[in-house]
XYZ file of C-alpha atoms in Angstrom:
599
model
C -34.559 20.446 -38.980
C -35.717 16.733 -40.253
C -37.774 14.772 -38.045
C -36.290 13.531 -35.055
C -37.350 9.952 -33.584
C -37.716 11.739 -30.073
C -40.526 13.321 -31.262
C -43.231 10.318 -31.240
C -42.813 10.506 -26.788
C -44.865 12.629 -24.955
C -43.710 15.584 -23.194
C -43.987 13.417 -19.690
C -41.717 10.575 -20.991
C -39.057 13.353 -22.049
C -38.944 14.943 -19.462
C -38.319 12.158 -16.761
C -35.250 10.894 -18.852
C -33.918 14.516 -19.246
C -33.924 13.683 -14.949
C -31.541 11.136 -15.346
C -28.616 13.745 -17.966
C -26.593 16.384 -16.906
C -28.183 19.392 -17.876
C -25.033 20.126 -20.198
C -25.285 16.928 -22.109
C -28.881 17.641 -22.115
C -28.702 21.204 -23.999
C -25.863 19.649 -26.323
C -27.363 16.559 -27.219
C -30.761 18.061 -27.913
C -31.017 21.314 -28.489
C -31.866 22.402 -32.370
C -33.127 18.543 -33.127
C -36.477 19.594 -33.579
C -39.228 22.155 -33.034
C -40.577 20.096 -31.098
C -37.852 19.083 -28.491
C -37.148 22.636 -28.598
C -40.363 23.497 -27.159
C -39.996 21.324 -24.061
C -36.378 21.822 -24.208
C -37.698 25.563 -23.297
C -40.208 24.764 -20.901
C -37.960 22.348 -19.325
C -37.171 24.319 -15.877
C -34.756 22.114 -13.880
C -31.424 22.346 -15.291
C -27.874 21.364 -13.787
C -25.132 23.002 -15.200
C -21.416 21.645 -14.818
C -18.602 23.315 -16.062
C -15.674 21.984 -14.669
C -14.168 20.128 -17.434
C -16.063 22.265 -20.036
C -14.568 23.830 -23.546
C -15.639 27.579 -23.910
C -17.341 26.919 -26.747
C -19.590 24.820 -24.869
C -19.981 27.387 -22.128
C -20.590 30.334 -24.275
C -23.165 28.225 -26.667
C -25.287 26.648 -23.049
C -25.284 29.919 -21.686
C -26.301 31.867 -24.754
C -29.468 29.706 -25.245
C -30.446 28.831 -21.864
C -33.061 31.120 -19.703
C -31.154 31.682 -16.656
C -34.730 31.301 -14.412
C -34.105 27.533 -15.335
C -30.827 26.692 -13.812
C -31.064 25.074 -10.905
C -27.414 24.459 -10.105
C -24.405 25.586 -10.956
C -20.960 24.757 -11.342
C -18.076 27.286 -12.155
C -14.234 26.590 -12.059
C -10.730 28.109 -12.323
C -9.407 24.753 -12.524
C -6.993 23.606 -14.652
C -8.664 22.668 -17.723
C -10.722 26.217 -17.263
C -8.848 28.655 -16.210
C -10.557 31.890 -15.906
C -14.117 30.375 -16.088
C -15.495 31.878 -12.691
C -13.867 35.269 -13.526
C -15.370 35.342 -17.282
C -18.615 34.699 -16.020
C -18.825 37.578 -13.350
C -17.889 39.885 -16.473
C -20.497 39.018 -18.980
C -23.411 38.335 -16.538
C -23.284 40.276 -13.497
C -25.840 42.406 -14.416
C -28.006 39.573 -15.003
C -27.713 37.905 -11.173
C -31.404 38.803 -10.670
C -32.569 36.382 -13.133
C -31.351 33.850 -11.315
C -33.992 33.290 -9.378
C -34.768 30.100 -8.554
C -30.814 28.916 -8.538
C -31.029 25.918 -5.676
C -27.044 24.791 -5.575
C -24.020 26.638 -5.893
C -20.596 24.930 -6.500
C -17.547 27.262 -6.497
C -14.302 25.183 -7.075
C -10.520 25.599 -7.512
C -10.455 30.073 -7.619
C -8.109 32.221 -6.333
C -10.419 35.150 -5.564
C -9.762 39.156 -5.130
C -11.455 41.926 -4.416
C -12.918 42.550 -6.911
C -14.067 39.572 -7.749
C -14.905 39.539 -3.771
C -17.483 41.775 -4.428
C -18.747 40.929 -7.028
C -19.891 37.272 -5.245
C -21.325 39.369 -2.750
C -23.598 41.281 -4.756
C -24.527 37.945 -6.822
C -25.078 36.092 -3.063
C -27.567 39.102 -2.475
C -29.488 38.229 -5.479
C -29.455 34.493 -5.394
C -31.836 34.504 -2.263
C -33.692 30.701 -2.806
C -29.858 29.482 -2.276
C -30.167 26.605 -0.534
C -26.864 24.870 -1.111
C -23.552 26.464 -1.447
C -20.163 24.465 -1.479
C -17.029 25.714 -1.296
C -14.380 23.364 -3.235
C -10.553 24.655 -2.910
C -11.402 28.351 -2.262
C -8.194 30.945 -1.591
C -8.473 35.013 -0.784
C -5.826 37.565 -2.262
C -5.666 40.552 -0.312
C -9.124 40.270 1.326
C -9.050 41.074 5.015
C -12.881 40.100 6.329
C -12.125 35.794 5.810
C -15.330 36.021 3.204
C -17.234 36.760 6.110
C -19.138 39.495 3.930
C -20.266 37.185 2.103
C -21.730 34.517 4.201
C -23.723 37.142 5.979
C -25.907 38.026 2.357
C -26.918 34.256 1.855
C -29.928 33.661 3.133
C -31.168 32.227 6.477
C -32.193 28.207 4.776
C -28.912 28.330 2.768
C -26.027 25.515 3.745
C -22.801 25.289 3.190
C -20.410 22.762 2.615
C -16.440 23.600 2.607
C -13.721 21.475 0.796
C -10.328 23.081 1.989
C -10.758 26.097 2.224
C -8.695 27.093 5.154
C -8.598 31.103 4.836
C -12.762 31.197 5.817
C -13.780 32.345 9.086
C -16.529 29.493 9.271
C -17.241 30.533 13.489
C -20.879 32.132 12.164
C -21.578 28.943 10.270
C -22.407 26.894 13.911
C -25.966 26.380 11.966
C -25.670 26.589 8.320
C -21.773 24.350 7.792
C -22.919 20.755 6.477
C -19.512 19.049 5.195
C -16.003 20.390 6.447
C -12.551 18.685 4.837
C -9.852 20.709 5.890
C -6.528 20.585 7.298
C -6.459 22.463 9.892
C -9.660 22.506 12.259
C -10.873 25.273 14.689
C -14.557 24.289 15.681
C -14.253 27.722 18.398
C -15.901 24.783 20.519
C -19.473 25.699 19.655
C -22.345 23.111 18.799
C -22.446 22.160 15.088
C -25.914 21.383 14.960
C -26.616 20.855 11.101
C -22.895 19.736 10.086
C -23.227 15.973 9.021
C -19.992 15.304 7.068
C -16.277 15.357 8.538
C -13.288 14.824 6.710
C -10.068 14.743 8.872
C -6.922 14.771 7.085
C -4.586 15.773 10.327
C -4.979 14.877 13.722
C -2.019 16.317 15.291
C -3.905 19.416 15.756
C -7.323 18.033 16.807
C -8.660 16.604 19.322
C -10.882 13.930 17.887
C -13.341 13.079 20.931
C -13.522 16.936 21.894
C -14.657 17.107 18.027
C -17.498 14.434 17.884
C -18.473 15.459 21.102
C -19.696 19.009 19.142
C -20.829 17.359 16.361
C -23.763 14.819 17.875
C -25.806 14.408 14.533
C -22.953 13.600 12.716
C -23.604 11.352 9.886
C -20.010 10.053 7.488
C -16.895 10.398 9.291
C -13.579 9.894 6.953
C -10.293 9.790 8.992
C -7.356 10.168 6.418
C -4.492 9.742 8.610
C -3.968 6.942 10.899
C -5.075 6.768 14.328
C -1.824 5.576 16.128
C -0.183 5.397 19.808
C -0.158 8.748 20.040
C -3.099 9.888 19.260
C -6.348 8.932 21.620
C -8.873 6.314 20.477
C -11.696 7.752 19.648
C -15.085 7.362 21.144
C -17.450 6.106 18.300
C -20.195 6.436 20.850
C -20.744 10.015 20.844
C -21.707 10.041 17.296
C -24.573 6.931 16.984
C -25.816 8.450 14.027
C -22.831 7.428 11.825
C -23.622 5.940 8.661
C -20.281 5.944 7.008
C -17.164 5.431 8.667
C -13.712 5.418 7.340
C -10.318 5.289 9.150
C -6.869 3.745 9.721
C -5.669 2.448 12.775
C -2.616 0.469 14.680
C -2.553 -3.181 15.686
C -5.868 -3.881 15.220
C -8.210 -6.643 17.200
C -11.446 -6.996 18.213
C -10.878 -5.971 21.188
C -10.228 -2.238 20.330
C -12.410 -2.341 18.437
C -15.333 -2.995 20.652
C -14.343 -1.920 24.119
C -11.632 0.576 23.319
C -13.799 2.836 20.200
C -17.029 1.404 20.293
C -17.650 0.207 16.954
C -20.295 -2.313 17.787
C -22.487 0.790 19.034
C -22.790 2.304 15.151
C -26.075 0.121 14.441
C -27.058 2.725 11.594
C -23.679 2.124 9.784
C -24.176 1.591 6.262
C -20.801 2.132 4.389
C -17.515 1.052 6.755
C -14.133 0.956 5.932
C -10.813 -0.331 8.194
C -7.004 0.116 6.958
C -4.438 -1.153 9.404
C -0.721 -1.888 8.059
C 0.405 -3.791 11.148
C -2.358 -6.343 13.128
C -0.756 -9.221 16.067
C -4.592 -10.256 16.025
C -5.036 -13.614 13.467
C -8.849 -13.266 14.699
C -8.898 -9.993 11.480
C -7.706 -12.528 8.766
C -10.686 -14.737 9.654
C -13.945 -14.570 7.143
C -16.300 -16.483 9.390
C -14.747 -14.045 13.080
C -16.076 -10.800 10.812
C -19.785 -12.325 9.895
C -20.601 -13.205 13.763
C -19.135 -9.217 14.537
C -20.581 -7.845 11.211
C -23.580 -9.467 11.831
C -24.532 -8.686 15.121
C -23.691 -4.972 15.085
C -24.844 -3.509 11.587
C -27.970 -4.447 10.205
C -27.958 -1.993 7.334
C -24.131 -2.409 6.131
C -23.912 -2.174 2.501
C -20.564 -1.872 1.825
C -17.619 -3.051 4.214
C -14.079 -2.497 2.648
C -10.409 -3.309 4.591
C -6.884 -3.702 3.702
C -4.733 -6.055 6.165
C -1.516 -6.670 6.193
C -0.577 -10.130 7.781
C 3.370 -10.182 9.776
C 3.304 -14.187 9.887
C 5.305 -16.231 7.742
C 2.997 -19.004 7.385
C 0.554 -19.223 4.827
C -2.821 -17.353 5.101
C -6.121 -19.651 3.457
C -9.518 -17.645 1.837
C -11.564 -20.025 2.529
C -12.932 -18.496 5.680
C -14.293 -15.952 3.242
C -15.500 -17.933 0.167
C -18.475 -18.945 1.936
C -22.597 -17.329 2.029
C -22.213 -14.750 2.966
C -19.432 -13.061 2.019
C -19.981 -14.536 -1.984
C -23.936 -14.221 -2.511
C -25.529 -12.385 0.806
C -22.831 -9.492 0.725
C -20.819 -9.602 -2.621
C -17.769 -8.593 -0.623
C -14.599 -9.843 -2.215
C -11.084 -10.346 -1.062
C -7.706 -11.151 -2.475
C -4.428 -12.354 -0.940
C -0.924 -11.214 -2.100
C 2.535 -10.732 -1.133
C 4.046 -7.078 0.259
C 5.990 -5.065 -2.311
C 7.866 -4.078 0.439
C 8.171 -6.649 2.674
C 7.832 -10.477 3.007
C 3.924 -10.315 4.683
C 0.755 -10.419 3.220
C -1.594 -7.878 1.708
C -5.521 -8.880 2.783
C -8.119 -6.620 0.951
C -11.356 -6.050 0.136
C -11.174 -5.959 -4.207
C -11.817 -3.448 -6.581
C -11.528 -1.116 -3.672
C -8.107 -1.447 -2.701
C -6.965 -2.920 -6.265
C -5.912 -0.253 -7.600
C -2.728 -0.846 -9.625
C -1.620 -3.505 -12.319
C 1.212 -4.110 -10.141
C -0.649 -5.099 -7.554
C -3.026 -6.759 -9.640
C -0.421 -8.858 -10.816
C 1.393 -10.021 -7.165
C -2.074 -10.975 -5.779
C -1.937 -15.178 -5.648
C -5.629 -15.546 -4.419
C -8.740 -13.890 -4.682
C -12.516 -14.932 -4.070
C -12.694 -11.981 -6.728
C -15.380 -13.178 -9.210
C -13.733 -12.309 -12.564
C -10.878 -10.425 -14.244
C -12.862 -7.521 -14.991
C -14.553 -6.948 -11.581
C -11.099 -7.055 -10.321
C -9.629 -5.006 -12.097
C -12.352 -2.083 -12.273
C -10.941 0.344 -9.659
C -7.321 0.608 -11.846
C -7.457 4.176 -13.329
C -3.762 4.427 -13.578
C -1.485 2.627 -15.390
C 2.239 3.126 -15.460
C 4.974 0.854 -17.431
C 7.829 1.129 -14.917
C 8.071 -2.051 -13.593
C 7.119 -4.267 -17.145
C 10.182 -5.384 -18.310
C 10.227 -7.468 -21.331
C 12.944 -6.476 -23.975
C 10.967 -8.845 -26.735
C 8.412 -6.993 -26.233
C 5.741 -9.668 -25.370
C 2.198 -7.678 -24.292
C 0.124 -10.572 -23.580
C 2.620 -11.860 -21.029
C 3.187 -8.712 -19.668
C -0.634 -8.014 -19.262
C -2.041 -11.466 -18.751
C -3.902 -11.160 -21.951
C -6.270 -8.453 -20.874
C -7.816 -5.775 -21.406
C -7.662 -2.961 -19.103
C -11.212 -0.980 -19.736
C -11.257 0.845 -16.583
C -7.636 2.458 -17.684
C -8.344 6.477 -18.358
C -4.596 7.288 -18.082
C -1.134 5.973 -19.442
C 1.715 7.232 -17.207
C 4.791 6.314 -20.029
C 8.192 6.250 -18.293
C 10.625 5.552 -20.953
C 14.481 4.261 -21.174
C 17.393 6.780 -21.638
C 21.138 6.391 -20.179
C 20.214 8.098 -17.166
C 17.623 6.301 -15.764
C 17.453 3.679 -13.186
C 14.592 2.509 -14.264
C 14.500 -0.809 -16.356
C 11.710 0.048 -19.121
C 11.239 -0.952 -22.542
C 9.281 1.195 -24.054
C 10.939 3.361 -26.489
C 9.197 5.002 -29.166
C 5.782 5.564 -30.303
C 4.936 2.200 -31.749
C 5.106 0.619 -28.644
C 3.549 2.941 -26.917
C 0.631 3.117 -29.742
C 0.771 -0.984 -29.690
C 0.436 -0.756 -25.472
C -3.269 1.568 -26.071
C -4.847 -2.044 -27.554
C -4.958 -3.071 -24.547
C -6.717 -0.319 -22.535
C -9.465 1.389 -24.716
C -10.997 3.920 -22.396
C -7.534 6.118 -21.845
C -7.616 9.838 -22.839
C -4.959 11.400 -21.192
C -1.025 10.385 -21.624
C 1.973 11.226 -19.558
C 4.903 11.067 -20.999
C 8.096 11.580 -18.591
C 10.693 11.345 -21.405
C 10.922 12.256 -25.127
C 10.638 9.217 -27.244
C 13.180 8.085 -29.847
C 13.784 10.465 -32.115
C 12.055 10.331 -35.380
C 10.429 6.539 -34.221
C 7.175 8.627 -35.026
C 7.698 7.930 -38.702
C 6.930 4.238 -38.636
C 3.729 5.094 -37.581
C 0.383 4.534 -40.491
C -2.264 5.717 -37.998
C -2.304 7.299 -34.977
C -5.076 7.159 -32.126
C -7.999 9.670 -31.727
C -9.588 8.593 -28.631
C -6.333 10.388 -26.724
C -7.450 13.733 -25.693
C -5.303 14.900 -22.900
C -1.115 14.814 -23.162
C 0.948 16.121 -20.399
C 4.800 16.031 -22.268
C 8.068 15.599 -21.173
C 10.023 19.199 -19.981
C 11.283 21.505 -22.230
C 14.923 22.087 -22.018
C 17.372 23.977 -22.682
C 19.704 22.577 -25.713
C 22.949 23.035 -27.851
C 20.658 23.958 -30.560
C 18.410 26.061 -28.235
C 15.672 24.293 -30.382
C 12.111 23.057 -29.277
C 12.116 19.435 -29.846
C 12.286 17.971 -32.651
C 8.886 15.367 -31.894
C 6.956 18.021 -30.721
C 5.295 18.624 -34.256
C 4.057 14.838 -34.776
C 2.524 14.500 -31.763
C -0.117 16.475 -32.981
C -0.041 16.283 -36.165
C 0.052 12.474 -36.813
C 0.454 10.632 -33.208
C -2.676 12.565 -31.320
C -4.859 14.282 -33.848
C -7.929 14.754 -31.151
C -5.503 16.617 -28.674
C -7.152 19.147 -26.706
C -5.499 19.294 -23.030
C -2.158 20.177 -22.997
C 0.361 20.204 -19.620
C 3.525 21.127 -20.170
C 6.480 21.650 -17.948
C 8.969 24.382 -18.789
C 12.301 24.741 -17.474
C 13.595 27.095 -19.886
C 10.610 29.476 -21.018
C 11.882 31.204 -23.590
C 11.787 27.621 -25.935
C 7.802 28.899 -25.610
C 8.832 32.298 -27.706
C 9.064 28.958 -30.227
C 5.561 28.458 -30.363
C 4.051 28.982 -33.625
C 0.865 28.596 -35.218
C 2.240 24.887 -36.809
C 3.244 23.389 -33.685
C 0.873 23.181 -31.572
C -2.821 22.368 -32.897
C -4.097 25.809 -31.992
C -7.523 25.332 -33.197
C -8.793 22.042 -31.330
C -7.158 23.205 -28.037
C -9.225 23.421 -24.886
C -6.802 24.617 -22.772
C -3.008 24.941 -21.937
C -1.158 24.448 -19.007
C 2.338 25.864 -19.008
C 3.731 25.045 -15.358
C 7.331 27.221 -15.017
C 10.119 25.875 -13.168
C 12.431 27.993 -11.645
C 16.173 27.683 -10.582
C 15.091 29.486 -7.439
C 12.639 29.594 -5.239
C 10.191 32.668 -6.618
C 8.985 34.052 -3.335
C 12.783 34.861 -1.846
C 14.235 35.589 -5.409
C 13.059 39.142 -7.214
C 15.427 38.705 -10.454
C 13.329 35.160 -10.853
C 10.457 37.333 -10.126
C 10.995 39.644 -12.762
C 11.742 37.101 -15.250
C 8.570 35.055 -15.060
C 6.874 38.145 -15.273
C 8.540 39.560 -18.373
C 8.151 36.087 -19.878
C 4.450 35.979 -18.671
C 3.473 38.997 -20.338
C 5.710 38.487 -23.767
C 3.730 34.868 -24.093
C 0.476 35.780 -23.469
C 0.280 39.482 -25.372
C 2.902 38.921 -27.974
C 3.427 35.101 -28.752
C 0.162 33.341 -27.472
C -2.833 35.936 -28.985
C -1.359 35.749 -32.286
C 0.058 32.468 -32.771
C -3.250 31.011 -31.924
C -5.273 33.273 -32.960
C -8.453 32.690 -30.736
C -9.169 35.101 -27.394
C -9.092 33.157 -24.220
C -8.765 33.985 -20.543
C -6.455 32.291 -18.098
C -5.000 32.199 -14.204
C -1.991 32.282 -13.003
C -1.302 30.508 -9.848
C 1.650 28.878 -8.503
C 4.183 29.127 -11.406
C 1.488 27.669 -13.689
C -0.001 29.508 -16.483
C -3.707 27.802 -17.057
C -5.252 29.057 -20.727
C -8.637 28.425 -21.353
C -9.233 28.926 -25.159
C -12.256 30.527 -26.845
C -13.519 30.882 -30.869
C -11.311 31.503 -33.168
C -11.028 35.060 -34.655
C -11.049 34.960 -38.131
C -10.075 38.241 -38.523
C -6.502 39.172 -38.943
C -7.074 42.596 -38.851
C -7.340 42.002 -34.943
C -4.368 40.963 -33.798
C -3.097 44.079 -34.528
C -4.505 45.360 -31.420
C -4.057 43.084 -28.716
C -6.455 44.605 -26.469
C -9.499 43.433 -28.569
C -8.500 39.957 -27.500
C -10.494 38.992 -24.668
C -8.922 37.990 -21.451
C -9.991 37.840 -18.097
C -7.042 37.665 -15.292
C -6.815 36.008 -12.452
C -4.089 36.010 -10.073
């Protein structure tokens, strides 16, 4: 190892830098840079590892080089990009659970758990006796009768729990453990929840909001995603005086409603307030001076305030009351006014919070935003369906701006079956459009561009690492689309993640070692669309199982020459690729290729 610039820094300074970096980045960036740094890495004992979007190569590399007792936080996932990761972790490291004796936080993400994995997890909880926080995100159970009660019982008495969309889990025993809860259905068993600090509600139809607030007096954060309509009793926020974050939507907003009916002005500790209202007849709601008086008198600690209001009057609305020192200098809260996309009404909203699409951004008629970059900083996805310019004048279409915050480019391509008029028809136009979006890493193609249009491309785009392909349909010649291979060989050579929709699954049998970039792939997701409901049609279900068996064991393992794990959920295979297997003799025996199954 050569001399490394960090070798000149004292240990204390390097450890201070590590505190601001993810554990994955620390290991991947600094390991084997010098003997001095390696010694510091060995002594560092506060690694936080998050494998939600990790490649299998990095997953294996980090866990094979780190000492488990140096890990304080661990996140495992069976999500789209890491199918089978959780099951692989259990199979490889279950005998080493006792070494995770300093694990403080554990997050499990997007996992369908069967009885085998559940038993292993219970054993892990028995040995993770220093665990202080368990976060379960989108966990479902298969053939497990006790609804996770046995697993919860193994946790030490000091461990707090966060749950996000885990409807099958029984929470009746967690009154002194549950800290965060987000779900579609709520059953709070009429007991006090002393530790519950944050709730996110998706549906109020089966929940008495005030009853819920009465059971959670120490609540700090409340997010109500659905609208509080006339059929829902008005919430009484006086029941939760310690709230620091409140997000809600309502109908016919007035200051009388905010103060008298729901007691918003009593939340003196509030730091983040967000209000959305689709209809309002109170003109004071659209007056910045009136909001200044209300906010200044009620909320001394308020840092973030966002709103979205629809203005139903036809007369123009001035933003002058939002251009005062209070809004622009003291608080740095900025607003925008635009024409409603679906009516003649006006929309008044804070930016960048509610300015989430280019279509909305280009309909803005007035704003107090200090710059275009700030105004568009919350636009992360671009949809080209509304851009109509057959001359391909990109400067006109995009107002000569660069959209540096956009990460996903969603391309709709015009063909004779489309009702949408769109000017993008070939790959050159897609690559030209990417020049205005320097940080895009994912492309979604809703249909195939013009045949052979890739031939006019001299240089591809190496920034794109993820692509969602158009659906594979049965054609007259029963062949894969001719434009499939050039996407990876010529246009986007750095693709690591591929998402495919399959209407005719047997087309996948034609995937050979040259069709997809097997050596570079980290994940492959294949969504199988059925002609009938698979849960009701046994023939369709059998067809799917036969196809899956052939594809995984006879096609994928041989053509990719990679070991892999996968999950199979909701008619979709999420495949996570491991190391390349160089010895071709191994492919004569499929059992030698490592696969971890999760249904």
